Coordinates of C-alpha atoms in Angstrom, one line a residue:
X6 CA -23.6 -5.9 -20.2
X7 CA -21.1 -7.8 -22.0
X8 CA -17.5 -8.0 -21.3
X9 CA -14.4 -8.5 -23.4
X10 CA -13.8 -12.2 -24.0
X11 CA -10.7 -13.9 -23.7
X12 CA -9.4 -17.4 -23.8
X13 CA -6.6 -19.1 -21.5
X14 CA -3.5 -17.9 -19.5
X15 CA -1.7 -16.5 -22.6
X16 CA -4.3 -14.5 -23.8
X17 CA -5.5 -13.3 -20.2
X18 CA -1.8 -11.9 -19.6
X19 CA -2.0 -10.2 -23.1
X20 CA -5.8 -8.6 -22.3
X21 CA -4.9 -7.0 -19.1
X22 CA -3.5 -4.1 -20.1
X23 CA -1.8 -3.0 -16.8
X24 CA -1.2 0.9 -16.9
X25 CA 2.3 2.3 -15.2
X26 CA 1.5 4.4 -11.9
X27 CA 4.7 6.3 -13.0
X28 CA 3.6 6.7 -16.2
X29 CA 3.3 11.1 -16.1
X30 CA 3.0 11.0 -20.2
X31 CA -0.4 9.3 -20.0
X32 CA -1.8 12.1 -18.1
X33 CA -4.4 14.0 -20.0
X34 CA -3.5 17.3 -22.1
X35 CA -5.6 19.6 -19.3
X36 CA -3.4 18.0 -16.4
X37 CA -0.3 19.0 -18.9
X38 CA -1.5 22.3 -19.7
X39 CA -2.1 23.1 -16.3
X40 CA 1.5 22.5 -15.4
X41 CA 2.4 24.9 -18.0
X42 CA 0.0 27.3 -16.5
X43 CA 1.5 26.9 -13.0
X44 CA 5.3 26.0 -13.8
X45 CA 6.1 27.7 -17.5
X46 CA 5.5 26.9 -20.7
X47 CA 8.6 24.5 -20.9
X48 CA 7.5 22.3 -18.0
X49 CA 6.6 19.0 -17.8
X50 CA 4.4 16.7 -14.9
X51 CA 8.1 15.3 -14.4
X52 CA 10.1 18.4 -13.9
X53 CA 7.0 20.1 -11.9
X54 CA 7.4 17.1 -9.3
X55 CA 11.3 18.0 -9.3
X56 CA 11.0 21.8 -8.7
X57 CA 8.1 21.1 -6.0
X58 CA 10.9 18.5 -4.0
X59 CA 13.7 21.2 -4.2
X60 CA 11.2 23.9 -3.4
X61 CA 10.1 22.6 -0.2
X62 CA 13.7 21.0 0.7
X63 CA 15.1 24.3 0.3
X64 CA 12.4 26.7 1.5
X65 CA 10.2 24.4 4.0
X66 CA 7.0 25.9 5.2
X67 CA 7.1 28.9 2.7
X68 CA 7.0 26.7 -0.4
X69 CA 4.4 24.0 1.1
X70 CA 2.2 27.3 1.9
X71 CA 2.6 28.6 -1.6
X72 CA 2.1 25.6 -3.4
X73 CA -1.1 25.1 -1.5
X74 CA -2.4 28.4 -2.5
X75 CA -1.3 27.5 -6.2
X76 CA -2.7 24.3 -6.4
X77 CA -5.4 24.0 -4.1
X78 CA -6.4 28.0 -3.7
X79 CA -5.5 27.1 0.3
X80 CA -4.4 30.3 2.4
X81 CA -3.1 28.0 5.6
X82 CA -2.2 30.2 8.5
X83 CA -1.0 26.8 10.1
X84 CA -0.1 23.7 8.5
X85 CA -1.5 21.3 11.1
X86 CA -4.6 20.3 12.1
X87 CA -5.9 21.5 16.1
X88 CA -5.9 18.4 18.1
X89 CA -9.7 20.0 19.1
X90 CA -10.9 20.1 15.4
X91 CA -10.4 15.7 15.7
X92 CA -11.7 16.2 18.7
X93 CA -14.6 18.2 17.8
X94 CA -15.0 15.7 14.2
X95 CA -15.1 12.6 16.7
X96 CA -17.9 13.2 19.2
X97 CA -19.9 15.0 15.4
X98 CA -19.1 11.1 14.2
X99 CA -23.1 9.5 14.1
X100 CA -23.2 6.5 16.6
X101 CA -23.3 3.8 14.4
X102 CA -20.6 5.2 12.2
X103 CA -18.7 5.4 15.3
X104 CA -19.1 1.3 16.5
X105 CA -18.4 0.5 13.0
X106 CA -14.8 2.5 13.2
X107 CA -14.2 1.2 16.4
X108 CA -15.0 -2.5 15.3
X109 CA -13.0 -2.6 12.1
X110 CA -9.9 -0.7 13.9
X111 CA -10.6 -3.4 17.1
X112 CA -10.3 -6.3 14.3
X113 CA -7.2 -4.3 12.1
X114 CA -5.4 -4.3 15.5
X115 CA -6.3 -7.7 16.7
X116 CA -5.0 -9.0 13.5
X117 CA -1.4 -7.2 13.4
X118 CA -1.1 -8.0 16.7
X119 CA -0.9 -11.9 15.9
X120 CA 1.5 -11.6 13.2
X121 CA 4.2 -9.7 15.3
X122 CA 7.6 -11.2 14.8
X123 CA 9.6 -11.5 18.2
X124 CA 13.3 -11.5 19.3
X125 CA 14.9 -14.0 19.5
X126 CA 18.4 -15.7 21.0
X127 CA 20.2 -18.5 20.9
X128 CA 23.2 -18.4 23.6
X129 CA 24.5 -21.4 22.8
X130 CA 25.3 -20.7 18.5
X131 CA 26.2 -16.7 19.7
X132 CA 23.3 -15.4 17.6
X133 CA 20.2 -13.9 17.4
X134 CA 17.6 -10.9 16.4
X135 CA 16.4 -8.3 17.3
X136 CA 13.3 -6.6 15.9
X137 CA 12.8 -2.5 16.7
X138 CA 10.0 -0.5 15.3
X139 CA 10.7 2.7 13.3
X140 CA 10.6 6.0 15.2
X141 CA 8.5 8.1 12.7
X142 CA 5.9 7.7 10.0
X143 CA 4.4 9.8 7.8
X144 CA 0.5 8.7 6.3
X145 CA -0.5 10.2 3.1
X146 CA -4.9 10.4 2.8
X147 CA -5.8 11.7 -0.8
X148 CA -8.3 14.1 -1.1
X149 CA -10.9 15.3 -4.2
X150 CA -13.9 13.4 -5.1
X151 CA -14.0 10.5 -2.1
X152 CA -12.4 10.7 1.4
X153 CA -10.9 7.7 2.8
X154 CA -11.3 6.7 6.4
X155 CA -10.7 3.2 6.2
X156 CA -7.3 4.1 4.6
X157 CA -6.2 5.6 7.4
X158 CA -7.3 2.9 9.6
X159 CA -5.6 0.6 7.2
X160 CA -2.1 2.5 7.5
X161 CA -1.7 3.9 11.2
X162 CA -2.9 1.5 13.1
X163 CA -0.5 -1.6 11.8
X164 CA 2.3 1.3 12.3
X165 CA 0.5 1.6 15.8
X166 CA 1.0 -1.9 16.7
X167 CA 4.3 -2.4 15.4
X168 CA 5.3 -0.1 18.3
X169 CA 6.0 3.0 16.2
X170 CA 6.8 6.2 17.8
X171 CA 5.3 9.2 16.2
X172 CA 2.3 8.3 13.5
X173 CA 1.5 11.4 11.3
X174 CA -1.0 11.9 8.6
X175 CA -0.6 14.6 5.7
X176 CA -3.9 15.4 3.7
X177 CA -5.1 18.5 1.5
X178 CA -7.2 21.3 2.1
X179 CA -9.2 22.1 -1.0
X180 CA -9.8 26.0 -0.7
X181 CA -12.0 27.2 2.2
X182 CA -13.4 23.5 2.5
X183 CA -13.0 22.2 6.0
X184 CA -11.2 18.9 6.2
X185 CA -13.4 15.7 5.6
X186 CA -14.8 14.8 9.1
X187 CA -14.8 11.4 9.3
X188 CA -10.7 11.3 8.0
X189 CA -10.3 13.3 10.6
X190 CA -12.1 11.0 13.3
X191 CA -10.5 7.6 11.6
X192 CA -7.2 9.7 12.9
X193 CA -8.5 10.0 16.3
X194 CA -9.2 6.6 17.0
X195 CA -6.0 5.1 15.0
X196 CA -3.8 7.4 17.3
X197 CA -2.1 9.7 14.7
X198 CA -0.4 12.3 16.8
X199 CA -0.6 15.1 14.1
X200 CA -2.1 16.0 11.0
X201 CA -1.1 18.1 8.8
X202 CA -3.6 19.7 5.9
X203 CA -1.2 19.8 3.1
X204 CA -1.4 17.7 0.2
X205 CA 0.4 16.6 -2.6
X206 CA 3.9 17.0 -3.8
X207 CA 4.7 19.4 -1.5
X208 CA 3.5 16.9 1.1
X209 CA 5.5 14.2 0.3
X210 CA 8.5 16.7 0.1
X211 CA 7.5 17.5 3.7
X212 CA 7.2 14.4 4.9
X213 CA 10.7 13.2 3.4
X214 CA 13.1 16.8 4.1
X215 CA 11.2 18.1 7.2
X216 CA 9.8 21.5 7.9
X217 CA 9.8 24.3 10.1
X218 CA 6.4 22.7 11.0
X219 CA 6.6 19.3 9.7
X220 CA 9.3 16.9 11.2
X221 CA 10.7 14.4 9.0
X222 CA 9.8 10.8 8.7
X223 CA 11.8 7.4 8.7
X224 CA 8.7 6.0 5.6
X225 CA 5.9 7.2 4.1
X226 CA 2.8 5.2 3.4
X227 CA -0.7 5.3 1.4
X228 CA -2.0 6.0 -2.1
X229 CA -2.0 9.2 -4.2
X230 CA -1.9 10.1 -7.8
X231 CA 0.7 9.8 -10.4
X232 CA 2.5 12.8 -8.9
X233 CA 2.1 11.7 -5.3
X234 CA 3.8 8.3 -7.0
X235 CA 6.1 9.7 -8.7
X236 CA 7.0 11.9 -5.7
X237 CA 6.7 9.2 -3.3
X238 CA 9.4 7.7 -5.8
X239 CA 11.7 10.5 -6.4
X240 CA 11.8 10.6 -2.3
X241 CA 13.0 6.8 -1.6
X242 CA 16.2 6.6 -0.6
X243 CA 16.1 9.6 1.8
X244 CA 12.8 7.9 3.4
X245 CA 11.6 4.4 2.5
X246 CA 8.2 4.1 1.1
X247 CA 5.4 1.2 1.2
X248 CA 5.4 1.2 -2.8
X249 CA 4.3 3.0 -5.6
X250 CA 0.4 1.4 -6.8
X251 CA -1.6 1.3 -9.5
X252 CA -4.9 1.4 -10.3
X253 CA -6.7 -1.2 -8.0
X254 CA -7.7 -4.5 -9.7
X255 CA -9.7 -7.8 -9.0
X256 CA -10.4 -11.4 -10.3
X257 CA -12.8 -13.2 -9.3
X258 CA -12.2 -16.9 -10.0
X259 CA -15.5 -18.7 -10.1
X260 CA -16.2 -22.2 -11.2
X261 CA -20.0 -23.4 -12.3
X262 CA -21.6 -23.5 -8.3
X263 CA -20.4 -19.7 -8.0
X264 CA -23.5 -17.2 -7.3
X265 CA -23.7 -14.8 -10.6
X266 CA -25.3 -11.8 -8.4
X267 CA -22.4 -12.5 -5.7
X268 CA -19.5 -12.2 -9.1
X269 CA -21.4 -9.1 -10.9
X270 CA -21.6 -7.2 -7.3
X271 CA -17.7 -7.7 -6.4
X272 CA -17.3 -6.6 -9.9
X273 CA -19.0 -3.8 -9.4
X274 CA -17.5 -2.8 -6.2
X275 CA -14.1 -2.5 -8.2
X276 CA -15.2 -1.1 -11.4
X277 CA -17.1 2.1 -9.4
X278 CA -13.4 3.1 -7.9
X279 CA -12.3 4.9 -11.2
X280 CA -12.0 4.2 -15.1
X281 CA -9.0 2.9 -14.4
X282 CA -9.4 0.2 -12.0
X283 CA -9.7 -3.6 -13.3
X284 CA -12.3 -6.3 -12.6
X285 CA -11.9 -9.5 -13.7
X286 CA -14.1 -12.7 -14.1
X287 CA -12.6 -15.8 -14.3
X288 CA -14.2 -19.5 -14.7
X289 CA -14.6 -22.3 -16.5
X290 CA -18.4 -22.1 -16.9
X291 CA -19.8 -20.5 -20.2
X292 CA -23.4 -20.7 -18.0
X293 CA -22.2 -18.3 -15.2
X294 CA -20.5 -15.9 -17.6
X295 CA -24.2 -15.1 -19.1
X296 CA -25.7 -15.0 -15.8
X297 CA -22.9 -12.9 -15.1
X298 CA -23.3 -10.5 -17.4
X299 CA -27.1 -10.4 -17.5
X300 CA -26.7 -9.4 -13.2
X301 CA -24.4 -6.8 -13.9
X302 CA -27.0 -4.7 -16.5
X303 CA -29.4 -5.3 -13.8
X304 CA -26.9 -3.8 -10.8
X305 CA -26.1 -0.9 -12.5
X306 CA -29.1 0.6 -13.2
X307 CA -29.6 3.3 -11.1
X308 CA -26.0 2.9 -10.0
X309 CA -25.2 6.8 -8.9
X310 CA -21.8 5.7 -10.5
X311 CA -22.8 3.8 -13.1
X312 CA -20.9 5.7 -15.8
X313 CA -17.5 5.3 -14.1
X314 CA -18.5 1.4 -13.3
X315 CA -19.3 1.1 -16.9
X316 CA -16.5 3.0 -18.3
X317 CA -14.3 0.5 -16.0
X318 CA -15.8 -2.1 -17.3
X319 CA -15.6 -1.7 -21.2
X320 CA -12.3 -0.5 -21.0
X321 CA -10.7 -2.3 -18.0
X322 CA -13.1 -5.5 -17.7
X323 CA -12.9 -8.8 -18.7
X324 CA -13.5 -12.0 -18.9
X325 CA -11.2 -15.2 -19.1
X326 CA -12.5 -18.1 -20.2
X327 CA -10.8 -21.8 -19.4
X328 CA -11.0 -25.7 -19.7
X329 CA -10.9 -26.3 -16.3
X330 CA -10.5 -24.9 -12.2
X331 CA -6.4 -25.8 -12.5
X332 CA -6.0 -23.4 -15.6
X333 CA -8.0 -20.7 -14.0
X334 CA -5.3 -20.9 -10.9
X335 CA -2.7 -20.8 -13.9
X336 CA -4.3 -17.3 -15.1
X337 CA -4.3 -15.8 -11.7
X338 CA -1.0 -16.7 -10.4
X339 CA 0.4 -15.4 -13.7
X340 CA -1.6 -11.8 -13.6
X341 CA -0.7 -11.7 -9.4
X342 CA -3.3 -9.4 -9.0
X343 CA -4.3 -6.8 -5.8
X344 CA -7.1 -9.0 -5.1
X345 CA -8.2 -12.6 -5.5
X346 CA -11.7 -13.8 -5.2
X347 CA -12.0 -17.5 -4.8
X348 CA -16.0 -18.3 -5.6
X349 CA -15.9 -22.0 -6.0
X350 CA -17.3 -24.9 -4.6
X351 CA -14.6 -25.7 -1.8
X352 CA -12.0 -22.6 -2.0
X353 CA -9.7 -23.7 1.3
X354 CA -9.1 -26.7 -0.9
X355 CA -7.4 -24.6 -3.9
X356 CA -5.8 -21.6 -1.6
X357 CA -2.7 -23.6 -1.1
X358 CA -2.5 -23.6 -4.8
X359 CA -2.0 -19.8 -4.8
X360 CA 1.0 -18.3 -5.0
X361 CA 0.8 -14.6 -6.4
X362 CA -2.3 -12.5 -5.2
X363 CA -1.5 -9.2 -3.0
X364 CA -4.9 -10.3 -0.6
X365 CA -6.9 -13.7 -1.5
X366 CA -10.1 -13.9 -0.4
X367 CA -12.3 -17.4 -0.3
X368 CA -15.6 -17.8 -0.5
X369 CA -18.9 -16.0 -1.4
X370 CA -18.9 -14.3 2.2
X371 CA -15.5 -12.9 2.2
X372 CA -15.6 -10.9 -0.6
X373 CA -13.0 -8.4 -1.2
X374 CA -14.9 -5.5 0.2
X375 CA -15.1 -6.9 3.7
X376 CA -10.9 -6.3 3.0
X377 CA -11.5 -3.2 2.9
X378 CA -13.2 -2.1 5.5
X379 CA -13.3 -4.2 8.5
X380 CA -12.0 -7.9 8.0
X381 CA -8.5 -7.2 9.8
X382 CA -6.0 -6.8 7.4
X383 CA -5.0 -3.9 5.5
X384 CA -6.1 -3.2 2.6
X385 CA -3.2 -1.7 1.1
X386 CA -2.0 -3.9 -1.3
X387 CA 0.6 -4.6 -4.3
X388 CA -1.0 -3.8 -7.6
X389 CA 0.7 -4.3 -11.1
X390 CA 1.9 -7.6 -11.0
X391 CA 4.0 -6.8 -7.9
X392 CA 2.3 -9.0 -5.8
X393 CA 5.4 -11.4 -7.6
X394 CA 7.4 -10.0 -5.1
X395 CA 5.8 -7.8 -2.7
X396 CA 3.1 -7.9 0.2
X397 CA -0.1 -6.0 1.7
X398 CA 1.1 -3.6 4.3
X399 CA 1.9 -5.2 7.5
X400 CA 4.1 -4.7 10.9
X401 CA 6.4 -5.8 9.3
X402 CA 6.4 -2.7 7.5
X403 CA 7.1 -0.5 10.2
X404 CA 9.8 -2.8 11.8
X405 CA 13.5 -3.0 11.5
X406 CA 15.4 -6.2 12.5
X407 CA 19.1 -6.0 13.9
X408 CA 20.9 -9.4 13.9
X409 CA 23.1 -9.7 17.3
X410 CA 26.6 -12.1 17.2
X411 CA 27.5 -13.1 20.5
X412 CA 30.1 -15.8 20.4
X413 CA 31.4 -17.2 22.9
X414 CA 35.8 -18.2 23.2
X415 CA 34.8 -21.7 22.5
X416 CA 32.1 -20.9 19.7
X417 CA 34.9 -18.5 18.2
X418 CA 37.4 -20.7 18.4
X419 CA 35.7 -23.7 16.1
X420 CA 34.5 -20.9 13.6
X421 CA 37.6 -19.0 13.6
X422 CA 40.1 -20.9 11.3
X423 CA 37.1 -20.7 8.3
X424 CA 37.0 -17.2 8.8
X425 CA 40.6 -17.0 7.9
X426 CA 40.5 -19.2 5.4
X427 CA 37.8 -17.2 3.2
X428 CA 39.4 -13.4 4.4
X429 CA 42.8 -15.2 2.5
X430 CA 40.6 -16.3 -0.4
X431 CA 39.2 -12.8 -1.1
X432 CA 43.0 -11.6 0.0
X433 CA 42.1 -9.3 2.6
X434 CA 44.8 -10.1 5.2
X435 CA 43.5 -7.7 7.7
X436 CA 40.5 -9.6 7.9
X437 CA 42.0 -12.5 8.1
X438 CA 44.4 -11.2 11.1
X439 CA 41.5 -10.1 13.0
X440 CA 40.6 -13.4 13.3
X441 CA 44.0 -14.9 13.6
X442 CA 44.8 -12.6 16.9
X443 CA 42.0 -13.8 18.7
X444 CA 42.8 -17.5 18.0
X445 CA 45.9 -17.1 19.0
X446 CA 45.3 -16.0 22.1
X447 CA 42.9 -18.5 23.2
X448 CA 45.5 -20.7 22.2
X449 CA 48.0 -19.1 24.4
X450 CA 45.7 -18.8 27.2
X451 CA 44.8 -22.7 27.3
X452 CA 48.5 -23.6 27.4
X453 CA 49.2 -21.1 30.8

């Protein structure tokens, strides 16, 4: 199969075509005319999202019911989920499906574990931090055409570890369809104390106002689609949220001793998410790029989602071609993609050379899929570009940090006249007098 060709960091930016995860007017005209069948013949996707929020603020557990009729043909007598129905999906859970949940949540937890800030205090300057975990947090798990266990995994159990209170998960019933059993056991073993079988909107409207059944959260975390983004957006501000993302996306940056059935199999493994998501070859070897593309013909056939991997691929995929291992590092830490795949001869020797990636992965045995599932880190990551700025999902995440000023008379008294001095500057003489009283008496107790 051949890929679209490119050559050097300019051009790579200007292939990439990144799509907006807010983006409602790219949805397709039988998403829109749906709205008009469910919402009037004047609505839009962005006034649907609107009138679901205010619904459910307004109307709680009446609106989240209706809306799960209307959209999902759901009749829900009750909104959450029978701690014997996890239960019940746990011990159905096949034994080796089983270890392999309990090893990747056992490597997830050892993981966050080790990169949990700590308090700190320093008597002697007055100051210090203190780092306290949110109290409640809300999990969003997308249904339709795949269930995703490891999501869930991914999202409560770094909440988990950060010390959170209350972990709950909201996920949609699709008619009479029972719940997907092995969401339901990742649940179980992640400790989610509730879930909830709503979905969209209305779920995130839940989640963010509260219920007569649903109690509100302090965030709300994990994918959806463009109206569970735009939601999730709409909502921030009276709840914080991990982000809004994109279609996932890879690079693989290979040089000439890179394995072409390793690159075309973790190109595969992103192109087969959706027609939407973006997988990426980089290199500076016009050799692997044939090898490349010659595997990838011969990995799809037979592929039972070969059409979605190829329609990734042609419209999505590409290839950047450049003089050298330094200008391929150029191209990805311009692009700052979700994922970066480091397939070249020594990788630790170019990862401190990386500065924009959401994950970065080195080597031809850590390949981004091992991210997913069971290396240790989550796998919810900054997509877009964002990874400029923002990071996978973390304890850090679920953590608030309070900074503590202690100062002692003597501390206060050497700090004191600066104070004043800037509270005159910005002529706020109150502050300034605040200040002032407390310096004088110190003064006027040293001279009793």
């Amino acid at each position: 199969m051949q890929l679209k060709q490119v050559r050097g960091p300019a051009a790579a930016e200007s292939a990439l075509t990144r799509i907006d995860p807010l983006d409602l007017s790219s949805l397709p005209e039988t998403a829109l005319q749906r709205t008009r069948d469910f919402f009037g013949p004047d609505a839009t996707p962005e006034s649907s999202v609107l009138q679901m929020l205010r619904d459910v603020r307004a109307q709680g557990d009446s609106a989240v019911r209706r809306y799960a009729k209307l959209l999902d043909d759901a009749e829900l007598d009750n909104l959450q989920v029978p701690q014997s129905q996890l239960n019940a999906a746990w011990d159905d859970t096949p034994g080796d499906l089983k270890q392999a949940l309990e090893l990747a949540a056992r490597r997830i937890t050892e993981f966050h574990e080790a990169t949990l800030p700590r308090d700190w205090v320093d008597l002697g300057g007055g100051l210090g931090e203190l780092v306290r975990p949110l109290e409640r947090v809300g999990l969003y798990a997308p249904g339709g055409t795949a269930a995703y266990p490891s999501t869930v995994l991914m999202t409560a159990i770094p909440a988990r570890v950060a010390g959170v209170s209350e972990v709950v998960l909201a996920t949609p019933r699709r008619g009479s369809e029972p719940l997907n059993s092995t969401v339901l056991a990742a649940a179980r073993i992640a400790g989610v104390d509730a879930v909830y079988q709503v979905g969209g909107v209305p779920a995130i409207g839940a989640l963010a106002y509260g219920t007569e059944s649903i109690r509100r959260v302090d965030k709300i975390c994990g994918p959806g689609n463009v109206f569970v983004a735009y939601a999730k957006r709409m909502v921030q501000g009276q709840v914080d949220i991990d982000g809004v993302f994109g279609p996932t996306e890879t690079i693989v940056l290979a040089d000439q001793t890179a394995n072409p059935v390793f690159c075309a199999a973790d190109l595969i493994a992103q192109a087969e998410h959706d027609p939407m998501a973006s997988a990426i070859l980089v290199t500076d070897s016009d050799s692997l790029v044939a090898s490349v593309e010659s595997e990838l013909d011969v990995q799809i056939a037979g592929n039972p989602r070969a059409d979605t991997i190829r329609h990734s691929l042609e419209r999505q995929g590409c290839v950047v071609l450049v003089d050298d291992f330094h200008e391929a590092v150029t191209v990805a830490n311009r692009i700052a993609p979700e994922h970066l795949c480091l397939m070249a001869a020594d990788p630790w020797a170019w990862a401190g050379q990386i500065r924009n990636a959401g994950g970065l992965f080195l080597g031809e045995f850590s390949p981004e899929v091992m991210g997913d599932y069971i290396a240790g880190p989550s796998h919810v990551m900054p997509t877009g570009g964002t990874a400029r700025f923002s990071s996978a999902l973390s304890v850090h995440h679920f953590l608030r940090t309070m900074p503590v000023v202690g100062l002692s008379p003597q501390r206060f008294s050497d700090l004191g006249p600066a104070a004043v001095r800037i509270a005159e500057a910005e002529g706020l003489p109150g502050h300034a007098g605040a200040v002032q009283a407390r310096l004088d008496h110190i003064a006027a107790a040293q001279t009793r």
